Short mmCIF file of C-alpha atoms in Angstrom, two decimals:
data_model
loop_
_atom_site.label_atom_id
_atom_site.label_comp_id
_atom_site.label_asym_id
_atom_site.label_seq_id
_atom_site.Cartn_x
_atom_site.Cartn_y
_atom_site.Cartn_z
CA MET A 270 -20.11 -48.02 31.47
CA THR A 271 -18.44 -51.19 32.71
CA ARG A 272 -19.97 -53.66 35.08
CA SER A 273 -17.21 -53.10 37.69
CA SER A 274 -18.09 -49.40 38.08
CA SER A 275 -21.40 -50.42 39.59
CA ASN A 276 -19.52 -50.55 42.90
CA ASP A 277 -19.81 -46.71 42.98
CA TYR A 278 -23.53 -47.21 43.58
CA ALA A 279 -23.52 -50.49 45.41
CA ARG A 280 -26.06 -50.67 48.24
CA PRO A 281 -25.62 -54.02 49.99
CA ASP A 282 -28.58 -53.53 52.31
CA ALA A 283 -31.03 -52.01 49.86
CA ASN A 284 -34.61 -53.25 49.80
CA VAL A 285 -36.56 -53.98 46.62
CA HIS A 286 -39.52 -51.62 45.98
CA PHE A 287 -42.66 -52.58 44.11
CA GLY A 288 -45.46 -50.56 42.46
CA VAL A 289 -48.34 -51.95 40.38
CA PHE A 290 -49.17 -50.27 37.13
CA PHE A 291 -52.88 -50.64 36.19
CA GLN A 292 -52.64 -49.65 32.53
CA GLY A 293 -56.15 -49.36 31.19
CA VAL A 294 -55.92 -49.14 27.38
CA ASN A 295 -53.50 -51.74 26.02
CA HIS A 296 -53.28 -55.21 24.38
CA ASN A 297 -50.77 -56.57 26.89
CA THR A 298 -53.35 -57.34 29.56
CA ILE A 299 -55.04 -60.62 28.70
CA TRP A 300 -58.70 -59.62 28.42
CA SER A 301 -60.08 -62.72 26.74
CA ASP A 302 -59.27 -65.27 29.48
CA PRO A 303 -62.19 -66.34 31.75
CA ALA A 304 -60.08 -65.29 34.75
CA SER A 305 -59.91 -61.71 33.47
CA ALA A 306 -62.28 -59.18 34.97
CA SER A 307 -63.68 -55.84 33.88
CA GLN A 308 -61.17 -52.98 33.35
CA ILE A 309 -63.81 -50.50 34.52
CA ASP A 310 -65.70 -52.06 37.45
CA PHE A 311 -64.54 -50.78 40.85
CA GLU A 312 -64.27 -54.33 42.16
CA THR A 313 -61.34 -55.00 39.81
CA PHE A 314 -59.47 -51.95 41.05
CA ARG A 315 -60.32 -52.81 44.65
CA ARG A 316 -58.90 -56.36 44.36
CA VAL A 317 -55.69 -55.27 42.69
CA ALA A 318 -55.09 -52.46 45.22
CA LEU A 319 -55.76 -54.66 48.23
CA THR A 320 -53.59 -57.48 46.93
CA ALA A 321 -50.78 -54.98 46.35
CA GLU A 322 -51.21 -53.59 49.83
CA ARG A 323 -51.20 -57.13 51.22
CA GLY A 324 -47.88 -57.48 49.43
CA LEU A 325 -46.55 -54.27 51.03
CA PHE A 326 -46.19 -52.52 47.64
CA ASP A 327 -45.18 -48.86 47.63
CA ALA A 328 -47.86 -47.71 45.18
CA PHE A 329 -50.84 -48.39 43.05
CA PHE A 330 -50.35 -46.53 39.79
CA LEU A 331 -53.08 -45.65 37.26
CA GLY A 332 -52.43 -44.89 33.60
CA GLU A 333 -54.31 -42.32 31.60
CA GLY A 334 -56.09 -42.38 28.26
CA LEU A 335 -57.67 -39.14 27.00
CA ARG A 336 -58.94 -40.73 23.75
CA LEU A 337 -59.76 -44.25 22.53
CA ARG A 338 -57.26 -45.99 20.24
CA GLU A 339 -58.09 -45.95 16.55
CA GLN A 340 -56.76 -47.77 13.44
CA GLN A 341 -57.61 -47.05 9.82
CA GLY A 342 -60.06 -44.39 11.04
CA LYS A 343 -62.04 -46.86 13.17
CA ILE A 344 -62.12 -47.55 16.92
CA LEU A 345 -59.65 -50.37 17.65
CA ASP A 346 -61.72 -52.99 19.50
CA LEU A 347 -58.78 -55.37 20.13
CA ASP A 348 -57.37 -53.30 22.97
CA ILE A 349 -59.06 -53.24 26.37
CA ALA A 350 -60.40 -49.79 27.15
CA GLY A 351 -60.94 -48.41 30.60
CA ARG A 352 -59.12 -45.85 32.65
CA PRO A 353 -61.84 -44.05 34.62
CA ASP A 354 -60.65 -40.69 35.83
CA ALA A 355 -57.59 -41.44 37.93
CA ILE A 356 -58.13 -39.04 40.82
CA THR A 357 -61.76 -40.07 41.17
CA GLN A 358 -60.78 -43.76 41.17
CA LEU A 359 -57.91 -43.28 43.58
CA ALA A 360 -60.00 -41.21 45.95
CA ALA A 361 -62.41 -44.17 46.22
CA LEU A 362 -59.43 -46.53 46.80
CA ALA A 363 -58.12 -44.20 49.53
CA GLY A 364 -61.14 -45.07 51.61
CA ILE A 365 -60.53 -48.83 51.53
CA THR A 366 -56.74 -48.89 51.84
CA SER A 367 -54.56 -47.56 54.64
CA LYS A 368 -50.92 -47.61 53.51
CA ILE A 369 -50.33 -48.07 49.80
CA GLY A 370 -49.48 -45.02 47.72
CA LEU A 371 -51.98 -43.83 45.05
CA VAL A 372 -50.45 -42.44 41.89
CA ALA A 373 -52.50 -40.62 39.23
CA THR A 374 -51.25 -40.06 35.68
CA GLN A 375 -52.24 -36.53 34.74
CA ASN A 376 -51.38 -34.54 31.64
CA SER A 377 -49.52 -31.27 31.98
CA THR A 378 -50.62 -30.13 28.51
CA TYR A 379 -54.38 -30.44 28.93
CA ASN A 380 -54.77 -29.34 32.55
CA GLU A 381 -54.20 -26.10 34.43
CA PRO A 382 -52.01 -25.80 37.60
CA ALA A 383 -54.51 -24.05 39.92
CA ASP A 384 -57.12 -26.77 39.29
CA LEU A 385 -54.93 -29.92 39.10
CA ALA A 386 -52.73 -28.87 42.04
CA ARG A 387 -55.85 -28.53 44.18
CA ARG A 388 -57.29 -31.92 43.08
CA LEU A 389 -54.01 -33.72 43.70
CA SER A 390 -53.65 -31.98 47.04
CA GLY A 391 -57.12 -33.14 47.91
CA LEU A 392 -56.22 -36.75 47.18
CA ASP A 393 -53.01 -36.34 49.19
CA LEU A 394 -54.95 -35.05 52.24
CA LEU A 395 -57.80 -37.62 51.96
CA SER A 396 -55.29 -40.46 51.81
CA GLY A 397 -53.11 -39.21 54.67
CA GLY A 398 -50.10 -38.32 52.48
CA ARG A 399 -50.18 -41.20 49.97
CA ALA A 400 -50.69 -39.41 46.65
CA GLY A 401 -48.39 -39.32 43.67
CA TRP A 402 -48.51 -37.58 40.29
CA ASN A 403 -47.19 -39.20 37.14
CA VAL A 404 -46.44 -36.16 34.97
CA VAL A 405 -47.05 -36.80 31.25
CA THR A 406 -46.74 -34.38 28.35
CA THR A 407 -48.62 -34.38 25.08
CA ASP A 408 -48.20 -32.35 21.92
CA ASN A 409 -50.21 -34.26 19.32
CA ALA A 410 -53.24 -32.79 17.61
CA TRP A 411 -55.04 -36.16 17.77
CA THR A 412 -55.44 -35.96 21.55
CA GLY A 413 -55.75 -32.19 21.43
CA GLU A 414 -58.97 -32.41 19.33
CA ASN A 415 -60.76 -33.50 22.53
CA PHE A 416 -59.88 -30.08 23.96
CA ARG A 417 -60.38 -28.00 20.84
CA ARG A 418 -56.61 -27.38 20.98
CA GLY A 419 -55.42 -29.69 18.20
CA GLY A 420 -51.74 -29.01 17.63
CA PHE A 421 -51.72 -25.88 19.74
CA LEU A 422 -48.46 -26.79 21.59
CA ASP A 423 -45.24 -27.04 19.69
CA HIS A 424 -43.33 -30.29 20.32
CA ALA A 425 -40.33 -28.44 21.68
CA LEU A 426 -42.46 -26.66 24.27
CA ARG A 427 -44.07 -29.68 25.94
CA TYR A 428 -41.37 -30.06 28.59
CA GLN A 429 -41.13 -26.31 29.07
CA ARG A 430 -44.81 -26.20 29.85
CA ALA A 431 -44.50 -29.25 32.11
CA GLY A 432 -41.65 -27.66 34.08
CA GLU A 433 -43.50 -24.39 34.52
CA PHE A 434 -46.59 -26.38 35.50
CA ILE A 435 -44.71 -28.21 38.23
CA ASP A 436 -43.07 -25.02 39.49
CA THR A 437 -46.52 -23.45 39.73
CA ALA A 438 -48.08 -26.52 41.38
CA ARG A 439 -45.28 -26.63 43.97
CA ALA A 440 -45.76 -22.96 44.76
CA ILE A 441 -49.42 -23.68 45.40
CA TRP A 442 -48.63 -26.70 47.55
CA ASP A 443 -46.11 -24.59 49.51
CA GLY A 444 -48.66 -21.78 49.98
CA TRP A 445 -49.48 -23.04 53.44
CA SER A 446 -46.72 -23.29 56.06
CA ASP A 447 -46.10 -26.70 57.56
CA ASP A 448 -47.78 -25.74 60.82
CA ALA A 449 -50.46 -23.45 59.35
CA ILE A 450 -53.30 -24.90 61.37
CA ALA A 451 -53.28 -23.51 64.87
CA ASP A 452 -53.54 -25.37 68.15
CA ALA A 453 -56.99 -26.15 69.47
CA ASP A 454 -56.77 -23.52 72.23
CA SER A 455 -55.82 -20.71 69.80
CA ALA A 456 -58.11 -17.86 69.11
CA ARG A 457 -57.59 -18.36 65.37
CA TRP A 458 -58.26 -21.45 63.19
CA SER A 459 -54.99 -20.89 61.33
CA ARG A 460 -51.73 -19.23 62.43
CA GLU A 461 -51.49 -15.66 61.36
CA GLY A 462 -49.43 -15.26 58.23
CA ALA A 463 -49.31 -18.98 57.55
CA ILE A 464 -51.50 -18.95 54.42
CA ASN A 465 -49.53 -17.15 51.76
CA HIS A 466 -50.52 -15.45 48.50
CA VAL A 467 -49.09 -17.22 45.46
CA SER A 468 -48.20 -15.30 42.32
CA GLN A 469 -46.56 -17.16 39.42
CA SER A 470 -45.94 -15.71 35.97
CA SER A 471 -44.22 -17.58 33.14
CA SER A 472 -44.50 -18.21 29.37
CA GLN A 473 -47.33 -20.67 29.96
CA PHE A 474 -49.09 -19.51 33.16
CA ASP A 475 -50.03 -16.37 35.06
CA ILE A 476 -51.78 -17.08 38.38
CA SER A 477 -52.58 -15.11 41.49
CA LEU A 478 -54.28 -16.95 44.36
CA ARG A 479 -54.36 -18.12 47.94
CA PRO A 480 -54.30 -21.94 48.11
CA THR A 481 -57.36 -23.47 49.70
CA LEU A 482 -55.84 -26.63 51.19
CA PRO A 483 -53.12 -27.30 53.75
CA ARG A 484 -50.11 -29.52 53.13
CA SER A 485 -50.36 -33.26 53.73
CA ARG A 486 -48.25 -35.45 56.00
CA GLN A 487 -45.77 -35.88 53.18
CA GLY A 488 -45.74 -32.21 52.16
CA HIS A 489 -47.04 -32.65 48.63
CA PRO A 490 -47.58 -35.47 46.13
CA VAL A 491 -44.61 -37.58 44.99
CA LEU A 492 -43.71 -36.81 41.35
CA PHE A 493 -43.22 -39.63 38.81
CA GLN A 494 -41.97 -39.18 35.24
CA ALA A 495 -41.19 -41.48 32.33
CA GLY A 496 -39.58 -39.43 29.49
CA ASP A 497 -36.60 -41.23 27.93
CA SER A 498 -35.28 -38.68 25.38
CA SER A 499 -32.32 -36.55 26.42
CA GLN A 500 -34.78 -33.69 27.13
CA GLY A 501 -37.04 -36.08 29.02
CA ARG A 502 -34.17 -37.36 31.14
CA ASP A 503 -33.10 -33.80 32.00
CA PHE A 504 -36.68 -33.03 32.94
CA GLY A 505 -36.76 -36.04 35.20
CA ALA A 506 -33.44 -35.15 36.82
CA ASN A 507 -34.74 -31.65 37.60
CA TYR A 508 -38.26 -32.52 38.82
CA ALA A 509 -38.97 -36.19 39.44
CA ASP A 510 -38.90 -38.16 42.69
CA VAL A 511 -39.40 -41.45 40.78
CA ILE A 512 -38.44 -42.39 37.20
CA PHE A 513 -40.81 -44.89 35.54
CA SER A 514 -38.24 -46.18 33.06
CA ALA A 515 -38.11 -48.65 30.16
CA HIS A 516 -34.63 -49.92 31.27
CA GLY A 517 -35.19 -52.76 33.67
CA SER A 518 -34.46 -56.33 32.60
CA ASP A 519 -31.02 -56.08 30.98
CA PHE A 520 -28.42 -55.36 33.67
CA ASP A 521 -25.95 -53.36 31.59
CA ASP A 522 -28.73 -51.27 30.02
CA ALA A 523 -30.37 -50.63 33.38
CA LEU A 524 -27.07 -49.66 35.02
CA ALA A 525 -26.16 -47.36 32.13
CA PHE A 526 -29.50 -45.61 32.42
CA ALA A 527 -29.18 -45.25 36.20
CA THR A 528 -25.65 -43.90 35.84
CA ASP A 529 -26.79 -41.37 33.26
CA MET A 530 -29.65 -40.26 35.44
CA ARG A 531 -27.33 -39.86 38.45
CA SER A 532 -25.03 -37.70 36.37
CA ARG A 533 -27.94 -35.52 35.30
CA LEU A 534 -29.20 -35.40 38.86
CA ARG A 535 -25.85 -34.04 40.07
CA ALA A 536 -25.85 -31.46 37.27
CA ALA A 537 -29.30 -30.37 38.51
CA GLY A 538 -27.89 -29.88 41.98
CA ARG A 539 -29.67 -32.86 43.54
CA ALA A 540 -28.34 -35.83 45.53
CA ALA A 541 -28.62 -39.48 44.31
CA GLY A 542 -30.88 -40.28 47.27
CA GLU A 543 -33.54 -37.91 45.92
CA LEU A 544 -34.53 -40.17 43.02
CA ARG A 545 -35.88 -43.69 42.67
CA ILE A 546 -35.86 -45.73 39.44
CA LEU A 547 -38.74 -48.20 39.03
CA PRO A 548 -38.83 -49.71 35.51
CA GLY A 549 -42.16 -50.76 34.10
CA SER A 550 -41.98 -54.55 33.93
CA GLU A 551 -43.85 -57.74 33.55
CA VAL A 552 -43.26 -60.60 35.97
CA VAL A 553 -44.06 -64.18 34.87
CA LEU A 554 -43.48 -66.85 37.55
CA ALA A 555 -43.71 -70.64 37.61
CA GLU A 556 -43.08 -72.70 40.72
CA LYS A 557 -40.90 -75.22 38.83
CA GLU A 558 -38.16 -74.38 36.32
CA SER A 559 -39.58 -76.97 33.94
CA GLU A 560 -42.86 -75.01 33.85
CA VAL A 561 -41.48 -71.58 33.04
CA GLU A 562 -41.48 -71.86 29.24
CA ASP A 563 -45.05 -73.20 29.13
CA LYS A 564 -46.22 -70.33 31.41
CA LEU A 565 -44.55 -67.72 29.24
CA ARG A 566 -46.03 -69.23 26.12
CA TRP A 567 -49.54 -69.10 27.65
CA VAL A 568 -49.03 -65.43 28.56
CA ARG A 569 -47.76 -64.38 25.14
CA GLU A 570 -50.46 -66.24 23.25
CA GLY A 571 -53.08 -64.58 25.41
CA GLN A 572 -51.58 -61.14 24.81
CA TYR A 573 -51.07 -61.55 21.09
CA SER A 574 -54.16 -63.06 19.50
CA GLY A 575 -54.11 -63.54 15.70
CA ALA A 576 -56.23 -60.42 15.22
CA THR A 577 -53.96 -58.36 17.47
CA ALA A 578 -50.85 -59.55 15.58
CA LEU A 579 -52.43 -58.56 12.25
CA SER A 580 -53.43 -55.14 13.61
CA LEU A 581 -49.82 -54.49 14.73
CA VAL A 582 -48.49 -55.37 11.28
CA GLU A 583 -51.19 -53.17 9.72
CA GLN A 584 -49.58 -50.20 11.52
CA VAL A 585 -46.52 -50.69 9.33
CA TRP A 586 -48.17 -51.77 6.10
CA GLY A 587 -50.71 -48.96 6.26
CA ARG A 588 -53.74 -50.96 5.07
CA ASP A 589 -56.18 -53.63 6.12
CA LEU A 590 -54.53 -57.06 6.44
CA SER A 591 -57.36 -58.93 8.12
CA HIS A 592 -57.64 -61.30 5.18
CA LEU A 593 -54.19 -62.80 5.92
CA ASP A 594 -53.53 -65.84 8.07
CA PRO A 595 -51.79 -64.64 11.29
CA ASP A 596 -49.99 -67.96 11.48
CA GLY A 597 -48.72 -67.48 7.95
CA PRO A 598 -45.92 -65.29 6.48
CA LEU A 599 -45.67 -61.51 6.28
CA PRO A 600 -47.28 -59.77 3.27
CA THR A 601 -45.18 -60.04 0.11
CA ASP A 602 -46.00 -56.56 -1.17
CA ASP A 603 -44.49 -53.38 0.31
CA PRO A 604 -46.13 -51.02 2.82
CA VAL A 605 -48.10 -48.03 1.67
CA ALA A 606 -45.86 -44.95 1.62
CA ALA A 607 -47.73 -43.09 4.33
CA PRO A 608 -46.94 -42.01 7.94
CA ILE A 609 -47.70 -44.53 10.65
CA SER A 610 -50.74 -43.29 12.53
CA VAL A 611 -50.14 -42.09 16.09
CA THR A 612 -53.72 -43.10 16.96
CA ARG A 613 -52.44 -46.51 18.06
CA GLY A 614 -49.75 -44.88 20.25
CA ALA A 615 -46.50 -43.22 19.18
CA ALA A 616 -44.09 -46.19 19.36
CA ARG A 617 -43.49 -46.26 15.57
CA ASP A 618 -44.49 -42.71 14.77
CA GLY A 619 -42.07 -40.99 12.37
CA LYS A 620 -40.21 -44.20 11.46
CA ASP A 621 -39.86 -45.38 7.85
CA PRO A 622 -42.35 -48.25 7.27
CA HIS A 623 -40.25 -49.65 4.47
CA ALA A 624 -37.22 -49.90 6.73
CA ILE A 625 -39.31 -51.63 9.45
CA ALA A 626 -40.74 -54.03 6.91
CA ALA A 627 -37.28 -54.92 5.65
CA GLN A 628 -36.05 -55.57 9.21
CA TRP A 629 -39.11 -57.70 9.95
CA ARG A 630 -38.72 -59.77 6.83
CA ALA A 631 -35.10 -60.45 7.60
CA LEU A 632 -35.98 -61.44 11.16
CA ALA A 633 -38.89 -63.65 10.05
CA GLU A 634 -36.69 -65.41 7.51
CA ALA A 635 -33.84 -65.94 9.94
CA LYS A 636 -36.04 -67.39 12.65
CA ASN A 637 -38.86 -68.84 10.49
CA LEU A 638 -41.50 -66.67 12.18
CA SER A 639 -45.18 -66.30 11.35
CA ILE A 640 -46.95 -62.95 11.57
CA ARG A 641 -48.09 -63.74 15.08
CA GLN A 642 -44.66 -64.98 16.17
CA LEU A 643 -43.06 -61.87 14.70
CA ALA A 644 -45.50 -59.61 16.54
CA ILE A 645 -44.48 -61.32 19.82
CA GLU A 646 -40.77 -61.11 18.96
CA THR A 647 -40.87 -57.39 18.07
CA SER A 648 -43.54 -56.09 20.46
CA ALA A 649 -43.47 -58.14 23.67
CA ARG A 650 -42.34 -56.14 26.62
CA SER A 651 -39.20 -57.10 28.50
CA GLY A 652 -39.88 -58.92 31.69
CA TRP A 653 -38.76 -60.93 34.72
CA ILE A 654 -39.38 -64.58 33.94
CA GLY A 655 -38.48 -67.69 35.99
CA THR A 656 -39.06 -69.42 39.31
CA PRO A 657 -39.63 -67.19 42.38
CA ALA A 658 -36.12 -67.99 43.63
CA GLN A 659 -34.53 -67.20 40.28
CA VAL A 660 -36.34 -63.86 39.88
CA ALA A 661 -35.64 -62.89 43.50
CA GLU A 662 -31.87 -63.49 43.19
CA ARG A 663 -31.66 -61.57 39.97
CA LEU A 664 -33.78 -58.71 41.20
CA ILE A 665 -31.69 -58.32 44.37
CA HIS A 666 -28.50 -58.20 42.24
CA PHE A 667 -29.99 -55.39 40.13
CA VAL A 668 -31.17 -53.35 43.10
CA ARG A 669 -28.09 -53.81 45.31
CA SER A 670 -25.80 -53.04 42.35
CA GLY A 671 -27.54 -49.67 41.90
CA ALA A 672 -29.10 -50.45 38.51
CA ILE A 673 -32.74 -50.04 39.67
CA ASP A 674 -34.65 -49.54 42.89
CA GLY A 675 -37.36 -52.04 42.13
CA LEU A 676 -40.18 -52.57 39.61
CA ASN A 677 -43.46 -50.93 38.62
CA ILE A 678 -45.24 -54.16 37.71
CA SER A 679 -47.80 -54.42 34.89
CA PRO A 680 -49.91 -57.56 35.58
CA TYR A 681 -50.55 -59.63 32.45
CA ILE A 682 -54.04 -60.38 33.79
CA VAL A 683 -56.28 -58.61 36.27
CA PRO A 684 -57.25 -58.88 38.99
CA GLY A 685 -55.23 -62.03 39.75
CA GLY A 686 -51.94 -61.06 38.12
CA LEU A 687 -50.32 -60.05 41.39
CA ASP A 688 -51.15 -63.21 43.33
CA ASP A 689 -47.98 -65.12 42.33
CA ILE A 690 -45.81 -62.10 43.11
CA VAL A 691 -47.33 -61.57 46.56
CA ASP A 692 -47.58 -65.28 47.51
CA LEU A 693 -44.39 -66.59 45.90
CA LEU A 694 -41.87 -63.93 44.98
CA ILE A 695 -42.16 -61.59 47.99
CA PRO A 696 -41.57 -64.37 50.52
CA GLU A 697 -38.33 -65.27 48.65
CA LEU A 698 -37.25 -61.63 48.84
CA GLN A 699 -38.15 -61.41 52.51
CA GLU A 700 -36.17 -64.61 53.31
CA ARG A 701 -33.13 -62.92 51.73
CA GLY A 702 -33.62 -59.77 53.79
CA ALA A 703 -34.37 -57.66 50.67
CA TYR A 704 -38.04 -56.73 51.18
CA ARG A 705 -39.94 -55.11 54.00
CA THR A 706 -41.97 -57.36 56.32
CA ARG A 707 -44.29 -54.53 57.31
CA TYR A 708 -44.89 -50.89 56.42
CA THR A 709 -42.71 -48.73 58.63
CA GLY A 710 -44.20 -45.40 57.46
CA SER A 711 -47.62 -44.09 56.48
CA THR A 712 -46.85 -41.91 53.47
CA LEU A 713 -45.82 -42.74 49.93
CA ARG A 714 -42.64 -40.69 50.38
CA GLU A 715 -41.73 -42.79 53.39
CA HIS A 716 -42.42 -46.07 51.54
CA LEU A 717 -39.99 -44.97 48.81
CA GLU A 718 -37.44 -43.90 51.41
CA LEU A 719 -37.28 -40.39 49.93
CA PRO A 720 -36.19 -37.35 51.96
CA PRO A 721 -38.99 -35.22 53.43
CA VAL A 722 -40.08 -31.97 51.73
CA ARG A 723 -40.78 -28.85 53.67
CA SER A 724 -42.71 -25.78 52.66
CA ARG A 725 -40.61 -23.01 51.16
CA HIS A 726 -42.20 -20.75 53.81
CA HIS A 727 -40.63 -20.86 57.26
CA SER A 728 -42.56 -22.63 59.98
CA VAL A 729 -44.53 -19.91 61.74
CA GLY A 730 -44.50 -21.75 65.03
CA ALA A 731 -40.72 -22.37 64.82
CA ASP A 732 -40.09 -18.69 64.11
CA ALA A 733 -42.16 -17.73 67.11
CA GLU A 734 -40.27 -20.07 69.36
CA ALA A 735 -36.95 -18.80 67.98
CA GLY A 736 -38.06 -15.21 68.66
#
């Protein structure tokens, strides 16, 4: 894909969209700084959500963790751990916010459609049409042990189950007609025939029910998805409203991903305007260009303590390395010939530890890197780094060239990690006419400028008028 072909998707008047991704379990959020707050207390979530709403963000996005991270058979106490149940937490935030979308990460492997569809629909109704669902799949036995289902789902079936799950959830959400609740002067509470029986049978599910909740202002929750394999991209093209991608800070890479997704979208019979791409990103701002490098160094050193760096290298070497100096060289001996544990996440699962060690040694020698510096070099997430004006100009170029629609921002510290973005970056975007100055809609679907969704059942009232 060449840079010139971006004109096919150029959008000279497009606005930048922002979400905030509150991760929960991770080592990228600086937990050891005095300015860092609890990852569990409601006050932290409240402050982040209200700051994002003050900044006119589209959505507040919660990650999910169904099991604590482990290493060498022990709980890893270097990561922060939080993630209260997302729907519970977002329902509480719905009561103190009025516009911002509320997105819950929920697993399609370890839930059931009739239950989860109802809970998400409840959040959507309570928030006035602001709910979203980040659909994640899991096939590993490590997580499945929590559900007495260790390894019960074959890897190849995880997207099949997820697709059937969404089809079933949508059928439940469409069970009520758009105008199912009757007028106040009607003899009935609901319009006759407006609440439909739903029967769905597939390889994974077999349900028969009448949904208990009406549709929200936006029809049903907005669907987010983040799979990046070919199968994951096809799944996103068929089902997602928003892609939470890993392709966001390199222009050519982001544009190639967006072009590929648009091609898959067309193959799925959908229009380009039905999908938004919001890469997960970190934003590091300094008011003066001369201060940018120092700010970035402070962030990285907070994210990658010596102990954290050693624990990351232990994933590859397969044994305890706590006796080593993190500011010294890599181990001289070779890794243990054993699989890399997925209990720290699946980023290196299935990869040859000897090959990784060889690559790291070559990189460390070429750049004279210590263990800690190597951990930063190989693990630090891509990001948007610079002065507010620099980041604003670059971001507008990405968005208006059709490479992305905005960012789903992971703050490097909470609750104050959004302050610079709201107070410094957003005004720069607004001055350039590339960011809203007020919310113009009330639902998450409206914030994202997505087309409306209607119930698959005809409007009872409309049919009566037509008759």
